[in-house]
mmCIF file of C-alpha atoms in Angstrom:
data_model
loop_
_atom_site.group_PDB
_atom_site.id
_atom_site.type_symbol
_atom_site.label_atom_id
_atom_site.label_comp_id
_atom_site.label_asym_id
_atom_site.label_seq_id
_atom_site.Cartn_x
_atom_site.Cartn_y
_atom_site.Cartn_z
ATOM 1 C CA UNK S 1 110.251 104.274 111.223
ATOM 2 C CA UNK S 2 109.742 102.844 114.728
ATOM 3 C CA UNK S 3 108.343 104.030 118.052
ATOM 4 C CA UNK S 4 109.645 101.371 120.412
ATOM 5 C CA UNK S 5 108.410 98.081 118.931
ATOM 6 C CA UNK S 6 105.645 99.785 116.893
ATOM 7 C CA UNK S 7 106.152 100.191 113.158
ATOM 8 C CA UNK S 8 104.893 103.630 112.137
ATOM 9 C CA UNK S 9 105.852 103.451 108.477
ATOM 10 C CA UNK S 10 108.737 103.189 106.053
ATOM 11 C CA UNK S 11 110.831 105.540 103.945
ATOM 12 C CA UNK S 12 112.124 104.285 100.614
ATOM 13 C CA UNK S 13 114.975 105.922 98.693
ATOM 14 C CA UNK S 14 114.944 105.351 94.928
ATOM 15 C CA UNK S 15 116.779 106.625 91.887
ATOM 16 C CA UNK S 16 120.349 106.052 93.100
ATOM 17 C CA UNK S 17 122.510 102.921 93.447
ATOM 18 C CA UNK S 18 123.465 103.439 97.093
ATOM 19 C CA UNK S 19 124.543 105.773 99.911
ATOM 20 C CA UNK S 20 127.883 106.605 101.414
ATOM 21 C CA UNK S 21 128.336 106.605 105.187
ATOM 22 C CA UNK S 22 127.299 110.254 105.624
ATOM 23 C CA UNK S 23 124.279 109.807 103.388
ATOM 24 C CA UNK S 24 123.237 106.682 105.291
ATOM 25 C CA UNK S 25 123.381 108.512 108.655
ATOM 26 C CA UNK S 26 121.418 111.427 107.235
ATOM 27 C CA UNK S 27 118.796 109.036 105.891
ATOM 28 C CA UNK S 28 118.484 107.295 109.282
ATOM 29 C CA UNK S 29 118.080 110.650 111.048
ATOM 30 C CA UNK S 30 115.382 111.611 108.554
ATOM 31 C CA UNK S 31 113.510 108.451 109.524
ATOM 32 C CA UNK S 32 113.833 109.311 113.222
ATOM 33 C CA UNK S 33 112.568 112.877 112.724
ATOM 34 C CA UNK S 34 109.692 111.639 110.586
ATOM 35 C CA UNK S 35 108.743 109.092 113.266
ATOM 36 C CA UNK S 36 108.705 111.867 115.894
ATOM 37 C CA UNK S 37 106.472 114.019 113.689
ATOM 38 C CA UNK S 38 104.104 111.105 113.120
ATOM 39 C CA UNK S 39 103.919 110.438 116.861
ATOM 40 C CA UNK S 40 103.241 114.111 117.562
ATOM 41 C CA UNK S 41 100.505 114.263 114.944
ATOM 42 C CA UNK S 42 98.929 111.076 116.250
ATOM 43 C CA UNK S 43 99.049 112.346 119.819
ATOM 44 C CA UNK S 44 97.281 115.569 118.820
ATOM 45 C CA UNK S 45 94.658 113.606 116.865
ATOM 46 C CA UNK S 46 94.081 111.211 119.766
ATOM 47 C CA UNK S 47 93.630 114.118 122.169
ATOM 48 C CA UNK S 48 91.161 115.797 119.826
ATOM 49 C CA UNK S 49 89.330 112.504 119.291
ATOM 50 C CA UNK S 50 89.060 112.030 123.053
ATOM 51 C CA UNK S 51 87.598 115.519 123.507
ATOM 52 C CA UNK S 52 85.149 114.933 120.663
ATOM 53 C CA UNK S 53 84.219 111.529 122.050
ATOM 54 C CA UNK S 54 83.500 113.041 125.469
ATOM 55 C CA UNK S 55 81.253 115.655 123.852
ATOM 56 C CA UNK S 56 79.384 112.986 121.914
ATOM 57 C CA UNK S 57 78.906 110.961 125.099
ATOM 58 C CA UNK S 58 77.410 114.018 126.797
ATOM 59 C CA UNK S 59 75.157 114.702 123.804
ATOM 60 C CA UNK S 60 73.796 111.163 124.079
ATOM 61 C CA UNK S 61 73.139 111.541 127.792
ATOM 62 C CA UNK S 62 69.560 112.521 128.734
ATOM 63 C CA UNK S 63 70.711 114.712 131.641
ATOM 64 C CA UNK S 64 73.192 116.988 129.854
ATOM 65 C CA UNK S 65 72.782 120.752 129.575
ATOM 66 C CA UNK S 66 71.824 121.578 125.942
ATOM 67 C CA UNK S 67 73.092 125.158 126.147
ATOM 68 C CA UNK S 68 76.526 124.189 127.406
ATOM 69 C CA UNK S 69 76.794 121.369 124.895
ATOM 70 C CA UNK S 70 76.026 123.712 122.000
ATOM 71 C CA UNK S 71 78.832 126.039 123.125
ATOM 72 C CA UNK S 72 81.308 123.138 123.417
ATOM 73 C CA UNK S 73 80.288 121.869 119.992
ATOM 74 C CA UNK S 74 80.879 125.264 118.377
ATOM 75 C CA UNK S 75 84.383 125.365 119.869
ATOM 76 C CA UNK S 76 85.099 122.113 118.026
ATOM 77 C CA UNK S 77 83.638 123.425 114.762
ATOM 78 C CA UNK S 78 80.388 121.421 115.027
ATOM 79 C CA UNK S 79 77.185 123.344 114.272
ATOM 80 C CA UNK S 80 74.372 121.339 115.854
ATOM 81 C CA UNK S 81 71.748 123.550 114.206
ATOM 82 C CA UNK S 82 72.609 122.057 110.818
ATOM 83 C CA UNK S 83 71.080 118.703 109.772
ATOM 84 C CA UNK S 84 72.955 115.789 111.323
ATOM 85 C CA UNK S 85 72.486 112.035 111.496
ATOM 86 C CA UNK S 86 73.546 109.569 114.150
ATOM 87 C CA UNK S 87 75.229 106.363 112.979
ATOM 88 C CA UNK S 88 75.643 103.293 115.224
ATOM 89 C CA UNK S 89 78.349 100.905 113.979
ATOM 90 C CA UNK S 90 78.901 97.186 114.473
ATOM 91 C CA UNK S 91 81.262 94.524 113.159
ATOM 92 C CA UNK S 92 81.269 90.860 114.139
ATOM 93 C CA UNK S 93 85.013 90.461 113.611
ATOM 94 C CA UNK S 94 86.708 93.857 114.029
ATOM 95 C CA UNK S 95 87.697 94.904 117.583
ATOM 96 C CA UNK S 96 85.801 97.956 118.780
ATOM 97 C CA UNK S 97 88.929 100.153 119.273
ATOM 98 C CA UNK S 98 89.915 99.592 115.649
ATOM 99 C CA UNK S 99 86.386 100.338 114.461
ATOM 100 C CA UNK S 100 86.338 103.498 116.597
ATOM 101 C CA UNK S 101 89.654 104.618 115.083
ATOM 102 C CA UNK S 102 88.185 104.282 111.583
ATOM 103 C CA UNK S 103 85.032 106.096 112.668
ATOM 104 C CA UNK S 104 87.083 108.925 114.199
ATOM 105 C CA UNK S 105 88.923 109.346 110.895
ATOM 106 C CA UNK S 106 85.589 109.803 109.103
ATOM 107 C CA UNK S 107 84.420 112.169 111.852
ATOM 108 C CA UNK S 108 87.435 114.418 111.307
ATOM 109 C CA UNK S 109 86.820 114.446 107.547
ATOM 110 C CA UNK S 110 83.120 115.308 107.966
ATOM 111 C CA UNK S 111 83.426 117.740 110.901
ATOM 112 C CA UNK S 112 81.581 115.316 113.134
ATOM 113 C CA UNK S 113 82.011 113.449 116.408
ATOM 114 C CA UNK S 114 82.893 109.823 117.138
ATOM 115 C CA UNK S 115 82.893 107.877 120.385
ATOM 116 C CA UNK S 116 81.648 104.805 122.228
ATOM 117 C CA UNK S 117 78.161 104.640 123.722
ATOM 118 C CA UNK S 118 76.484 101.551 125.165
ATOM 119 C CA UNK S 119 79.229 99.266 123.818
ATOM 120 C CA UNK S 120 78.906 100.531 120.233
ATOM 121 C CA UNK S 121 81.043 102.856 118.169
ATOM 122 C CA UNK S 122 78.893 105.882 117.318
ATOM 123 C CA UNK S 123 79.363 108.654 114.762
ATOM 124 C CA UNK S 124 77.520 111.975 114.539
ATOM 125 C CA UNK S 125 78.005 113.776 111.223
ATOM 126 C CA UNK S 126 76.375 116.228 108.863
ATOM 127 C CA UNK S 127 73.836 114.464 106.666
ATOM 128 C CA UNK S 128 71.002 115.493 104.362
ATOM 129 C CA UNK S 129 70.164 111.864 103.459
ATOM 130 C CA UNK S 130 70.901 109.574 106.435
ATOM 131 C CA UNK S 131 69.898 106.360 104.654
ATOM 132 C CA UNK S 132 72.173 106.884 101.661
ATOM 133 C CA UNK S 133 74.974 108.169 103.901
ATOM 134 C CA UNK S 134 74.646 105.074 106.134
ATOM 135 C CA UNK S 135 75.090 102.778 103.133
ATOM 136 C CA UNK S 136 78.129 104.745 101.932
ATOM 137 C CA UNK S 137 79.605 104.818 105.437
ATOM 138 C CA UNK S 138 79.179 101.039 105.828
ATOM 139 C CA UNK S 139 81.024 100.482 102.539
ATOM 140 C CA UNK S 140 83.812 102.938 103.391
ATOM 141 C CA UNK S 141 84.369 101.548 106.894
ATOM 142 C CA UNK S 142 84.310 98.016 105.518
ATOM 143 C CA UNK S 143 87.139 98.921 103.147
ATOM 144 C CA UNK S 144 89.076 100.635 105.956
ATOM 145 C CA UNK S 145 88.958 97.729 108.406
ATOM 146 C CA UNK S 146 88.824 94.894 105.881
ATOM 147 C CA UNK S 147 85.599 93.348 107.228
ATOM 148 C CA UNK S 148 81.832 93.964 106.982
ATOM 149 C CA UNK S 149 80.579 96.908 109.058
ATOM 150 C CA UNK S 150 76.845 97.322 109.643
ATOM 151 C CA UNK S 151 75.478 100.845 110.201
ATOM 152 C CA UNK S 152 72.114 101.816 111.662
ATOM 153 C CA UNK S 153 71.247 105.485 111.191
ATOM 154 C CA UNK S 154 68.654 108.008 112.300
ATOM 155 C CA UNK S 155 68.126 111.672 111.554
ATOM 156 C CA UNK S 156 69.129 113.818 114.535
ATOM 157 C CA UNK S 157 66.826 116.725 115.256
ATOM 158 C CA UNK S 158 67.997 120.297 115.545
ATOM 159 C CA UNK S 159 69.916 121.384 118.596
ATOM 160 C CA UNK S 160 71.860 119.582 121.297
ATOM 161 C CA UNK S 161 68.945 117.296 122.202
ATOM 162 C CA UNK S 162 68.714 115.729 118.751
ATOM 163 C CA UNK S 163 71.439 113.045 119.044
ATOM 164 C CA UNK S 164 69.990 111.579 122.247
ATOM 165 C CA UNK S 165 66.547 111.166 120.676
ATOM 166 C CA UNK S 166 68.043 109.595 117.538
ATOM 167 C CA UNK S 167 70.248 107.043 119.295
ATOM 168 C CA UNK S 168 67.499 104.555 120.212
ATOM 169 C CA UNK S 169 66.105 104.608 116.666
ATOM 170 C CA UNK S 170 69.526 104.092 115.090
ATOM 171 C CA UNK S 171 70.191 101.211 117.496
ATOM 172 C CA UNK S 172 66.862 99.550 116.568
ATOM 173 C CA UNK S 173 67.747 99.937 112.901
ATOM 174 C CA UNK S 174 71.127 98.271 113.502
ATOM 175 C CA UNK S 175 69.456 95.370 115.343
ATOM 176 C CA UNK S 176 66.951 94.953 112.508
ATOM 177 C CA UNK S 177 69.664 94.897 109.840
ATOM 178 C CA UNK S 178 71.543 92.209 111.758
ATOM 179 C CA UNK S 179 68.364 90.161 112.275
ATOM 180 C CA UNK S 180 67.681 90.350 108.534
ATOM 181 C CA UNK S 181 71.160 89.047 107.741
ATOM 182 C CA UNK S 182 72.222 92.332 106.130
ATOM 183 C CA UNK S 183 75.716 92.504 107.632
ATOM 184 C CA UNK S 184 77.842 95.120 105.931
ATOM 185 C CA UNK S 185 74.823 97.241 104.975
ATOM 186 C CA UNK S 186 73.669 100.639 106.215
ATOM 187 C CA UNK S 187 70.156 102.020 106.458
ATOM 188 C CA UNK S 188 67.557 103.958 108.428
ATOM 189 C CA UNK S 189 64.294 102.523 109.713
ATOM 190 C CA UNK S 190 62.466 104.570 107.085
ATOM 191 C CA UNK S 191 64.395 102.743 104.361
ATOM 192 C CA UNK S 192 63.365 99.343 105.746
ATOM 193 C CA UNK S 193 59.792 99.726 104.530
ATOM 194 C CA UNK S 194 57.018 98.314 106.692
ATOM 195 C CA UNK S 195 59.551 97.039 109.243
ATOM 196 C CA UNK S 196 60.574 100.632 109.861
ATOM 197 C CA UNK S 197 56.932 101.625 110.289
ATOM 198 C CA UNK S 198 56.412 98.877 112.862
ATOM 199 C CA UNK S 199 59.666 99.459 114.771
ATOM 200 C CA UNK S 200 60.060 103.227 114.669
ATOM 201 C CA UNK S 201 58.983 105.509 117.517
ATOM 202 C CA UNK S 202 58.709 108.433 115.112
ATOM 203 C CA UNK S 203 57.434 106.507 112.119
ATOM 204 C CA UNK S 204 56.427 108.741 109.233
ATOM 205 C CA UNK S 205 53.258 106.919 108.168
ATOM 206 C CA UNK S 206 52.326 109.374 105.438
ATOM 207 C CA UNK S 207 55.890 109.215 104.119
ATOM 208 C CA UNK S 208 55.715 105.416 104.033
ATOM 209 C CA UNK S 209 52.419 105.520 102.112
ATOM 210 C CA UNK S 210 53.926 108.053 99.713
ATOM 211 C CA UNK S 211 57.034 105.925 99.154
ATOM 212 C CA UNK S 212 55.071 102.748 98.445
ATOM 213 C CA UNK S 213 51.989 104.067 96.624
ATOM 214 C CA UNK S 214 53.224 107.413 95.299
ATOM 215 C CA UNK S 215 53.149 106.648 91.550
ATOM 216 C CA UNK S 216 49.612 105.217 91.763
ATOM 217 C CA UNK S 217 48.345 108.094 93.918
ATOM 218 C CA UNK S 218 49.819 110.627 91.490
ATOM 219 C CA UNK S 219 48.276 108.839 88.504
ATOM 220 C CA UNK S 220 44.837 108.837 90.146
ATOM 221 C CA UNK S 221 45.179 112.533 90.983
ATOM 222 C CA UNK S 222 46.110 113.419 87.389
ATOM 223 C CA UNK S 223 43.598 111.209 85.606
ATOM 224 C CA UNK S 224 40.668 111.136 88.012
ATOM 225 C CA UNK S 225 40.874 107.317 88.102
ATOM 226 C CA UNK S 226 40.770 104.968 91.080
ATOM 227 C CA UNK S 227 43.644 102.577 90.609
ATOM 228 C CA UNK S 228 44.162 102.627 94.377
ATOM 229 C CA UNK S 229 40.636 101.304 94.823
ATOM 230 C CA UNK S 230 41.222 98.606 92.210
ATOM 231 C CA UNK S 231 44.433 97.607 93.962
ATOM 232 C CA UNK S 232 42.656 97.403 97.320
ATOM 233 C CA UNK S 233 39.895 95.198 95.899
ATOM 234 C CA UNK S 234 42.420 93.018 94.056
ATOM 235 C CA UNK S 235 44.255 92.194 97.282
ATOM 236 C CA UNK S 236 41.001 91.836 99.251
ATOM 237 C CA UNK S 237 39.791 89.164 96.797
ATOM 238 C CA UNK S 238 42.943 87.078 97.114
ATOM 239 C CA UNK S 239 44.653 88.573 94.035
ATOM 240 C CA UNK S 240 41.983 86.978 91.801
ATOM 241 C CA UNK S 241 41.060 88.887 88.667
ATOM 242 C CA UNK S 242 37.761 87.021 88.358
ATOM 243 C CA UNK S 243 36.609 87.857 91.886
ATOM 244 C CA UNK S 244 37.922 91.407 91.576
ATOM 245 C CA UNK S 245 35.835 92.088 88.457
ATOM 246 C CA UNK S 246 32.723 90.881 90.288
ATOM 247 C CA UNK S 247 33.434 93.107 93.287
ATOM 248 C CA UNK S 248 34.153 96.099 91.031
ATOM 249 C CA UNK S 249 31.200 95.359 88.683
ATOM 250 C CA UNK S 250 33.384 95.755 85.610
ATOM 251 C CA UNK S 251 34.482 93.485 82.801
ATOM 252 C CA UNK S 252 37.498 91.283 83.479
ATOM 253 C CA UNK S 253 39.379 93.033 80.642
ATOM 254 C CA UNK S 254 39.015 96.297 82.564
ATOM 255 C CA UNK S 255 40.596 94.684 85.609
ATOM 256 C CA UNK S 256 43.439 93.351 83.447
ATOM 257 C CA UNK S 257 44.026 96.800 81.942
ATOM 258 C CA UNK S 258 44.084 98.452 85.359
ATOM 259 C CA UNK S 259 46.458 95.878 86.809
ATOM 260 C CA UNK S 260 48.725 96.274 83.794
ATOM 261 C CA UNK S 261 48.784 100.021 84.398
ATOM 262 C CA UNK S 262 49.550 99.452 88.095
ATOM 263 C CA UNK S 263 52.412 97.139 87.125
ATOM 264 C CA UNK S 264 53.912 99.809 84.876
ATOM 265 C CA UNK S 265 53.663 102.362 87.695
ATOM 266 C CA UNK S 266 55.010 100.196 90.529
ATOM 267 C CA UNK S 267 57.454 97.956 88.693
ATOM 268 C CA UNK S 268 57.387 94.321 87.575
ATOM 269 C CA UNK S 269 57.877 92.858 91.065
ATOM 270 C CA UNK S 270 54.860 94.524 92.680
ATOM 271 C CA UNK S 271 53.102 91.161 93.194
ATOM 272 C CA UNK S 272 56.092 89.479 94.881
ATOM 273 C CA UNK S 273 55.483 88.482 98.529
ATOM 274 C CA UNK S 274 57.577 91.278 100.038
ATOM 275 C CA UNK S 275 56.238 94.029 97.786
ATOM 276 C CA UNK S 276 52.619 92.892 98.065
ATOM 277 C CA UNK S 277 52.906 92.898 101.864
ATOM 278 C CA UNK S 278 54.211 96.478 101.798
ATOM 279 C CA UNK S 279 51.495 97.500 99.356
ATOM 280 C CA UNK S 280 48.716 96.011 101.471
ATOM 281 C CA UNK S 281 50.018 97.740 104.601
ATOM 282 C CA UNK S 282 50.305 101.056 102.735
ATOM 283 C CA UNK S 283 46.781 100.631 101.339
ATOM 284 C CA UNK S 284 45.384 100.021 104.810
ATOM 285 C CA UNK S 285 47.219 103.042 106.240
ATOM 286 C CA UNK S 286 46.032 105.166 103.334
ATOM 287 C CA UNK S 287 42.454 103.984 103.853
ATOM 288 C CA UNK S 288 42.329 104.805 107.553
ATOM 289 C CA UNK S 289 44.187 108.113 107.233
ATOM 290 C CA UNK S 290 42.484 109.545 104.135
ATOM 291 C CA UNK S 291 39.808 112.145 104.965
ATOM 292 C CA UNK S 292 36.248 111.193 104.127
ATOM 293 C CA UNK S 293 34.914 112.726 100.951
ATOM 294 C CA UNK S 294 32.130 115.253 101.603
ATOM 295 C CA UNK S 295 28.653 114.104 100.692
ATOM 296 C CA UNK S 296 27.432 115.297 97.317
ATOM 297 C CA UNK S 297 24.803 118.062 97.657
ATOM 298 C CA UNK S 298 21.251 116.978 96.929
ATOM 299 C CA UNK S 299 19.725 118.693 93.941
ATOM 300 C CA UNK S 300 16.671 120.775 94.931
ATOM 301 C CA UNK S 301 13.386 119.160 93.906
ATOM 302 C CA UNK S 302 10.112 120.811 92.890
ATOM 303 C CA UNK S 303 8.389 123.087 95.340
ATOM 304 C CA UNK S 304 5.709 120.491 96.109
ATOM 305 C CA UNK S 305 5.136 116.818 95.572
ATOM 306 C CA UNK S 306 7.286 113.758 96.274
ATOM 307 C CA UNK S 307 10.888 113.499 95.295
ATOM 308 C CA UNK S 308 11.402 112.394 91.734
ATOM 309 C CA UNK S 309 12.594 108.861 90.903
ATOM 310 C CA UNK S 310 15.922 108.001 89.344
ATOM 311 C CA UNK S 311 16.670 109.765 86.116
ATOM 312 C CA UNK S 312 16.582 107.722 82.976
ATOM 313 C CA UNK S 313 19.496 107.498 80.583
ATOM 314 C CA UNK S 314 22.391 105.242 79.662
ATOM 315 C CA UNK S 315 24.263 103.506 82.450
ATOM 316 C CA UNK S 316 27.733 104.911 83.138
ATOM 317 C CA UNK S 317 30.569 103.104 81.420
ATOM 318 C CA UNK S 318 33.567 101.531 83.115
ATOM 319 C CA UNK S 319 36.002 103.712 84.958
ATOM 320 C CA UNK S 320 39.057 104.744 82.940
ATOM 321 C CA UNK S 321 42.058 102.495 83.178
#
């Protein structure tokens, strides 16, 4: 099936040895009609893609009218009040028009928008988990175009102003992925750990601390222990168990037990260079953001006379592991 020199597809007839002259002419006409239908469908899709691309370009412009954009989006079946993510796409080898065509196909499937902005193919689509969706989108586009596609993503806020605010963050994420040599991958800044904290305008510091230290924080909250404090001292003393036990005033076996518990909570690679760097940054953020504990009330003394000295009794034992 041809449109001028362009091959649109092929029709194959099976199950019979051959065709007579009338059957051959009928088969050729079927190919012509099918080619016309394919051209018509492609023309309609290209027109719709162009309209959607123009809307996306306006959404990414800082001077657009949010009210008018919301109305235009609803006409195209896009509800900007639902959670969306913005995906910025890049491939070192695939021409941008071909990448945009693949992105537009995904936009139609996901009731989203695709277009070109600042020399990059961009996709706006419904997403509850932008990081996971970016990774899946990178894999799917890579299969479609036959080459690695890198995807930087950011959560778009509610309303017509959300995509514009998310574009710069998604673009920074894309640049970071490329700098890290992660071609063909997809991510958000939040999924890049401490690099996302350093590079993001809207970095969720408490979310980063929770992601990195969550199991240890939860354990301390349940058990009344202070594994976070042990971890902080361990790193502050150069990851030396001997110096840590002196700073904590406990037996070295207690330090070993606590570190073993921390390893079970965080995973076996928690002392690797990358993980330890993330942990130390999260510990510092947790330290400066945690509210100070209120001072313990002083027990009332006797009505007259000096305050009593320290109470006698056995010294407290080591903190629980």
